[in-house]
GROMACS .gro file of N, CA and C in nm:
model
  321
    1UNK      N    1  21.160  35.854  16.944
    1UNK     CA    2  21.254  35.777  17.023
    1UNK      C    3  21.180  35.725  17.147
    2UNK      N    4  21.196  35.611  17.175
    2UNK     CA    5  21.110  35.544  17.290
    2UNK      C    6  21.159  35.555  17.436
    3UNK      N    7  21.080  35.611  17.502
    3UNK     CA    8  21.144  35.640  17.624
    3UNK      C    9  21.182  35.522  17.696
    4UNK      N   10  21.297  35.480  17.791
    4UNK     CA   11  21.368  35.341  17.851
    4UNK      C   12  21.220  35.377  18.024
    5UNK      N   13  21.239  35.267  18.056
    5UNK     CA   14  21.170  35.264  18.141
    5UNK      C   15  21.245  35.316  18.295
    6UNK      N   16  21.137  35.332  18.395
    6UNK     CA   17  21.193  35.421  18.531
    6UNK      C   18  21.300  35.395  18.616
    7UNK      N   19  21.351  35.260  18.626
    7UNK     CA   20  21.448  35.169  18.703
    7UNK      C   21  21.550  35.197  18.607
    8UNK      N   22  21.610  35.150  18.464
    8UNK     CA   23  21.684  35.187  18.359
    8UNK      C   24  21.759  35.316  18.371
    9UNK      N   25  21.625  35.426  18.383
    9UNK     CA   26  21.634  35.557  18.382
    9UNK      C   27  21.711  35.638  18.496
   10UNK      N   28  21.678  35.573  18.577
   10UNK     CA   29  21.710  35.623  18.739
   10UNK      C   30  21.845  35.573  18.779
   11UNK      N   31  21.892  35.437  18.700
   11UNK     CA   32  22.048  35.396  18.708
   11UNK      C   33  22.083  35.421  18.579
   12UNK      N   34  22.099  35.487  18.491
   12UNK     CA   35  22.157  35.587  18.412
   12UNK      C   36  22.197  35.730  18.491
   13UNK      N   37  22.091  35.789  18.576
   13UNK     CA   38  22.125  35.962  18.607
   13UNK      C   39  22.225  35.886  18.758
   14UNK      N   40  22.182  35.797  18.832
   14UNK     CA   41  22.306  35.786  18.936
   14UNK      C   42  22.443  35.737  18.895
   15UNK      N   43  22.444  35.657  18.748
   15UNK     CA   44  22.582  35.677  18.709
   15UNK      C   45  22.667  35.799  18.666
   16UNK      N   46  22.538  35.878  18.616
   16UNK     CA   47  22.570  35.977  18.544
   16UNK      C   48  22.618  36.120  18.622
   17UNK      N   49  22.590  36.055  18.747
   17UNK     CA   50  22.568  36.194  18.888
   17UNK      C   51  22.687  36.141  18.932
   18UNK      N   52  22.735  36.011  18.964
   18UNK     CA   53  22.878  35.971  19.043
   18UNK      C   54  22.967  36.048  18.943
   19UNK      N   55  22.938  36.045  18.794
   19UNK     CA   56  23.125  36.024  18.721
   19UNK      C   57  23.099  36.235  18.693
   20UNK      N   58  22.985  36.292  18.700
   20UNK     CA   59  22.957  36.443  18.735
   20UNK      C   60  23.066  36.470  18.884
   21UNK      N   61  23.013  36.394  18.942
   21UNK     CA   62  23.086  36.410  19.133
   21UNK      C   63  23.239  36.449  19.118
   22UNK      N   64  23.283  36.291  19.055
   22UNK     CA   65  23.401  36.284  19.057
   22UNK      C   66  23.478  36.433  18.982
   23UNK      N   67  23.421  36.407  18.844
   23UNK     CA   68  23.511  36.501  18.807
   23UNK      C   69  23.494  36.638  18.812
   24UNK      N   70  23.382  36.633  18.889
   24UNK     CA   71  23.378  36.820  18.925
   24UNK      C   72  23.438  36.851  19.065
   25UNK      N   73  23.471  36.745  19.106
   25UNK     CA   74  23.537  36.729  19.292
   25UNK      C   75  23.464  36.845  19.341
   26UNK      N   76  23.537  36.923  19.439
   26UNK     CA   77  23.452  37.018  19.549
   26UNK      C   78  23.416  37.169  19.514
   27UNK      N   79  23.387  37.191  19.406
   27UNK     CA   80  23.370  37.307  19.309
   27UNK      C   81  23.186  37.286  19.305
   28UNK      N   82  23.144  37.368  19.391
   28UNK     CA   83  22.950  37.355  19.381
   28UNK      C   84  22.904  37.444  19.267
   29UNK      N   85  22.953  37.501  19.211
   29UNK     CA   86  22.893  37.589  19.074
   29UNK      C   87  22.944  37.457  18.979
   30UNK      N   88  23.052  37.487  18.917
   30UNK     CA   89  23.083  37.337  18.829
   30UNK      C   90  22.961  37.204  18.861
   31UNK      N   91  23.017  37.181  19.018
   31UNK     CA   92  22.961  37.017  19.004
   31UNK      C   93  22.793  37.051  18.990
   32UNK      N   94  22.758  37.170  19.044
   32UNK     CA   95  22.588  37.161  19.010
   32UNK      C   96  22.564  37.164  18.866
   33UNK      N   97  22.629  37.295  18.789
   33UNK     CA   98  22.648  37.225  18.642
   33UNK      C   99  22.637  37.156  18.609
   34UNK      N  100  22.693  37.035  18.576
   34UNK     CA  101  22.766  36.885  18.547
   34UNK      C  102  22.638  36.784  18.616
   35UNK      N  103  22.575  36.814  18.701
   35UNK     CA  104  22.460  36.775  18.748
   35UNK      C  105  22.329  36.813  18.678
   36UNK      N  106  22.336  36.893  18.666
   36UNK     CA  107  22.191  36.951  18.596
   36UNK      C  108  22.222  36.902  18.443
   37UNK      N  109  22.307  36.890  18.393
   37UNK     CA  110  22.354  36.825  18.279
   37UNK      C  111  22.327  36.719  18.275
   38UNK      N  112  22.306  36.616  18.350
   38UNK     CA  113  22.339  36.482  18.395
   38UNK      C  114  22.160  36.466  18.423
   39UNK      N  115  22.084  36.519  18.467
   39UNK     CA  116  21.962  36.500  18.499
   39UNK      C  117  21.882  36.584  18.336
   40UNK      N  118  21.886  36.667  18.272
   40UNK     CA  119  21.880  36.734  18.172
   40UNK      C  120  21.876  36.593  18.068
   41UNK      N  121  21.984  36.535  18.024
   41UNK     CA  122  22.023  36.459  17.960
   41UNK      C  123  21.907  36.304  17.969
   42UNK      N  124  21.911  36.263  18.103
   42UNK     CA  125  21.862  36.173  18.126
   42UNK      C  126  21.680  36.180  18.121
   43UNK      N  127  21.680  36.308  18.149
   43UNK     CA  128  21.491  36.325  18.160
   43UNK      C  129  21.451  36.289  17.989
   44UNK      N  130  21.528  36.332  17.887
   44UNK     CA  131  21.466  36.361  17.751
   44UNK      C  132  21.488  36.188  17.772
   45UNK      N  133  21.536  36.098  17.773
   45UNK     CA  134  21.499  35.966  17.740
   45UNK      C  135  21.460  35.876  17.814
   46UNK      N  136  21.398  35.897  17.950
   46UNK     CA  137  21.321  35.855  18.066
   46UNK      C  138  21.208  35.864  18.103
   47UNK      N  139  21.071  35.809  18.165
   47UNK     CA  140  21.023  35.866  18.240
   47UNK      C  141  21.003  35.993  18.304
   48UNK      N  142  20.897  36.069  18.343
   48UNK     CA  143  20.861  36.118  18.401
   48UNK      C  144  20.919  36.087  18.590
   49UNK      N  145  20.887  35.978  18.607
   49UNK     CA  146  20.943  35.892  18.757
   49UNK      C  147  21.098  35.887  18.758
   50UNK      N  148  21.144  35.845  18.653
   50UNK     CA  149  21.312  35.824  18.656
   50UNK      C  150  21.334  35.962  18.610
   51UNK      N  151  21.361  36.078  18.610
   51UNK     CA  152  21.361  36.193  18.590
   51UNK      C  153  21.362  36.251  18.701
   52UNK      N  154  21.217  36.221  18.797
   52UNK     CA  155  21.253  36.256  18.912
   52UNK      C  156  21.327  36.185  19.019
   53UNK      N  157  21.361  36.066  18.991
   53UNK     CA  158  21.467  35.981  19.075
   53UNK      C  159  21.601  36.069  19.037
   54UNK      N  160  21.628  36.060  18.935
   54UNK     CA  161  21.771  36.100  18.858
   54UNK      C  162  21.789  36.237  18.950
   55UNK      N  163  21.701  36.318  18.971
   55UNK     CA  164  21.686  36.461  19.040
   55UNK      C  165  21.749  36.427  19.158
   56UNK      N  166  21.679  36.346  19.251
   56UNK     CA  167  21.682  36.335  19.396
   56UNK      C  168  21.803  36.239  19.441
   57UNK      N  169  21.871  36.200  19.314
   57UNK     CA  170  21.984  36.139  19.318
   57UNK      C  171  22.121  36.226  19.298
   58UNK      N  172  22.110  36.313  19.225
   58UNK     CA  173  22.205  36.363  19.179
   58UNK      C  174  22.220  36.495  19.302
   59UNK      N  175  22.092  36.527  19.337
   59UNK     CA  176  22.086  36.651  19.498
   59UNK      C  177  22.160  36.549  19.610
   60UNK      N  178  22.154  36.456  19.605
   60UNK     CA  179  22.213  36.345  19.713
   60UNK      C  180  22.364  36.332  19.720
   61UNK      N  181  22.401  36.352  19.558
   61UNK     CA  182  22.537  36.322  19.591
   61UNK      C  183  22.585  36.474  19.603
   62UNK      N  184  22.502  36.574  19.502
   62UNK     CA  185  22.576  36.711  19.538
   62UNK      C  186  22.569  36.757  19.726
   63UNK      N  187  22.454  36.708  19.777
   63UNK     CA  188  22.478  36.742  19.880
   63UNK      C  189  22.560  36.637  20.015
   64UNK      N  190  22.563  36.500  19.940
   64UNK     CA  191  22.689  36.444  20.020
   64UNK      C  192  22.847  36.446  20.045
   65UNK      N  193  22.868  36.504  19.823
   65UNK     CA  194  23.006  36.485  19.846
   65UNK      C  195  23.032  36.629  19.787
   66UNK      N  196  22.952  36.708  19.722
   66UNK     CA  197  23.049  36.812  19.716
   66UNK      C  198  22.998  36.958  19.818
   67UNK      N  199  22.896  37.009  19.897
   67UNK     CA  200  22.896  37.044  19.970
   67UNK      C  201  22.889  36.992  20.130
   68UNK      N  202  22.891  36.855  20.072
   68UNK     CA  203  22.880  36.782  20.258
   68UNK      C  204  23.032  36.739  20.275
   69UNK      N  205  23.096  36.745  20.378
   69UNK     CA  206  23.211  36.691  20.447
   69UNK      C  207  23.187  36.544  20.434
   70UNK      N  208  23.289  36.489  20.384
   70UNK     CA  209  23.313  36.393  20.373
   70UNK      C  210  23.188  36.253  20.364
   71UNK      N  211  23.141  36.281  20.273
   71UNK     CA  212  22.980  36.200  20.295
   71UNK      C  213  22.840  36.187  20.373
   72UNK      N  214  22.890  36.346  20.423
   72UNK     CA  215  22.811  36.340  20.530
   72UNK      C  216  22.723  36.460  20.470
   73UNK      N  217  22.528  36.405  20.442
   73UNK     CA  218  22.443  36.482  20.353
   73UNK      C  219  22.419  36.600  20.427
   74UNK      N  220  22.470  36.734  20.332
   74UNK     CA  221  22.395  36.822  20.380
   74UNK      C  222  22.299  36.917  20.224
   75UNK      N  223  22.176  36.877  20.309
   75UNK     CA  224  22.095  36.949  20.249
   75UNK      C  225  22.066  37.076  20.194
   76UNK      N  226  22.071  37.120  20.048
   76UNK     CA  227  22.075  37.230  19.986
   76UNK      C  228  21.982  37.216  19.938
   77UNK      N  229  21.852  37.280  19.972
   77UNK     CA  230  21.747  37.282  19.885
   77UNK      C  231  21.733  37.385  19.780
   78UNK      N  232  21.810  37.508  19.761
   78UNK     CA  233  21.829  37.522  19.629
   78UNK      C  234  21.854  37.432  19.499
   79UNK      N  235  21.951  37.368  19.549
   79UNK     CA  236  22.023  37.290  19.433
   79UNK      C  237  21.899  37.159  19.434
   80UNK      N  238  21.858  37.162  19.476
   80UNK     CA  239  21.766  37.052  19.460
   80UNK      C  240  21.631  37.153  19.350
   81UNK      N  241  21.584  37.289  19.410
   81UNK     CA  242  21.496  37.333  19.307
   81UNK      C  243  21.572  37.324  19.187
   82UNK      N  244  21.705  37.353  19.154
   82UNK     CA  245  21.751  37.382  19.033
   82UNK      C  246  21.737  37.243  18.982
   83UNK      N  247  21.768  37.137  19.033
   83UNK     CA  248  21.785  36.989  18.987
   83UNK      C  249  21.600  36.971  18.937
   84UNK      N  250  21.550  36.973  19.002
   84UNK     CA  251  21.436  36.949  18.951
   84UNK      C  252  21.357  37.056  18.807
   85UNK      N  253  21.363  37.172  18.829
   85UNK     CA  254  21.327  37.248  18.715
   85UNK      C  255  21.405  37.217  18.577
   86UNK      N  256  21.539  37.152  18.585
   86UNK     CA  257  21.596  37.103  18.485
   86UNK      C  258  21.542  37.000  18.499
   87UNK      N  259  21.487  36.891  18.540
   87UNK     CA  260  21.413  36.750  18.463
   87UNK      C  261  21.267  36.812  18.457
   88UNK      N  262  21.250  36.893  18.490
   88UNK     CA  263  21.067  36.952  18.421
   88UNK      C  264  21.094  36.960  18.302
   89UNK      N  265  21.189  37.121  18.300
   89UNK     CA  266  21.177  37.187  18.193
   89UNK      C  267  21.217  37.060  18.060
   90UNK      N  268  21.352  36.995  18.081
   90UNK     CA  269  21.345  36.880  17.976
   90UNK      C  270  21.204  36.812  17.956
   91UNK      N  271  21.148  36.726  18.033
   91UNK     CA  272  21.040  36.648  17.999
   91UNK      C  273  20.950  36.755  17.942
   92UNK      N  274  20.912  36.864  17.985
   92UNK     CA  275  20.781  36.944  17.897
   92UNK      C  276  20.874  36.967  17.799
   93UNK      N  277  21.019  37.029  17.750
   93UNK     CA  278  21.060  36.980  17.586
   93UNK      C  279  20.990  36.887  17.556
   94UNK      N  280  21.033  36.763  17.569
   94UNK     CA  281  20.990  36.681  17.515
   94UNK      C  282  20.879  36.630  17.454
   95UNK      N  283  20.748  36.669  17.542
   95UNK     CA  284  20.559  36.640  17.573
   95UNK      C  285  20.574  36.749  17.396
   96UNK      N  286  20.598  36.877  17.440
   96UNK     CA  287  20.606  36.976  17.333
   96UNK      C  288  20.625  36.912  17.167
   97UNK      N  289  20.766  36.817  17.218
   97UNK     CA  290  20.807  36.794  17.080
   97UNK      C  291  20.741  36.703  16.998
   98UNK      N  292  20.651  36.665  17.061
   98UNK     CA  293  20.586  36.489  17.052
   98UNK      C  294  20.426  36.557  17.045
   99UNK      N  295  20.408  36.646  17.044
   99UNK     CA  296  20.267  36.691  17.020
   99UNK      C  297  20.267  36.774  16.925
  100UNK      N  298  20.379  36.853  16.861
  100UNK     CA  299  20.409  36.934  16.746
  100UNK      C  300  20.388  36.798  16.630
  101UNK      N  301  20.447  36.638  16.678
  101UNK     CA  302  20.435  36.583  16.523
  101UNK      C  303  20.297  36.492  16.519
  102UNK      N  304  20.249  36.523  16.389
  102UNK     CA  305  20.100  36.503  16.372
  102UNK      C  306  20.137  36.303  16.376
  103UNK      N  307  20.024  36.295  16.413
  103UNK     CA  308  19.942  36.134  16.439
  103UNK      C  309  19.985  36.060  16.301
  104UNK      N  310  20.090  35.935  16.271
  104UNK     CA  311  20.047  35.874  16.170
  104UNK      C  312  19.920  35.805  16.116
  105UNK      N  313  19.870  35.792  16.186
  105UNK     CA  314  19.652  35.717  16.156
  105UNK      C  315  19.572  35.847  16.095
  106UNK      N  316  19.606  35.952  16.149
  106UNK     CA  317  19.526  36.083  16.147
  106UNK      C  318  19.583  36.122  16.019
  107UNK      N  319  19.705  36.084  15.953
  107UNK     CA  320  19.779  36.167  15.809
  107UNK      C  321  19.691  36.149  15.697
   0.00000   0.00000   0.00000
């Protein structure tokens, strides 16, 4: 499957992080869930770069709208390690899965 390119990629996980926001409203276990889901999802068909956009997007809104008052960012750098080890751990799936299948030229 061909990965979409970094711009594509990166407005896929911020759509995907707003409609996470919404419907997890002010619940930070849920909405980080629903986030890491949302960045998880988006790394296996992205970039490496939009993977980590999708990350630093989705820590933006968890820390604007569901632990920040009213849009106002407050920084959780936990939830930001967790956001990011879920678009690693996806993309090395992926490197993994794509090096398990042998070379068509080489068959």
């Amino acid at each position: 499957m061909p990965r979409i390119g970094s711009a594509p990629g990166s407005a896929l996980g911020f759509a995907g992080g707003v409609v996470a926001t919404v419907v997890a409203g002010n619940w930070p276990l849920p909405a980080l869930a629903a986030l890491v889901a949302v960045v998880v999802a988006v790394s296996l068909v992205t970039t490496p770069l939009g993977a980590a956009l999708t990350a630093l997007q989705c820590w933006g809104l968890y820390g604007s709208f569901v632990v920040g008052a009213e849009g106002h960012f407050a920084p959780d750098w936990p939830a930001l390690a967790v956001l990011a080890a879920a678009g690693t751990a996806s993309l090395s799936g992926l490197a993994r899965g794509r090096a398990a299948v042998p070379s068509p030229a080489r068959s």
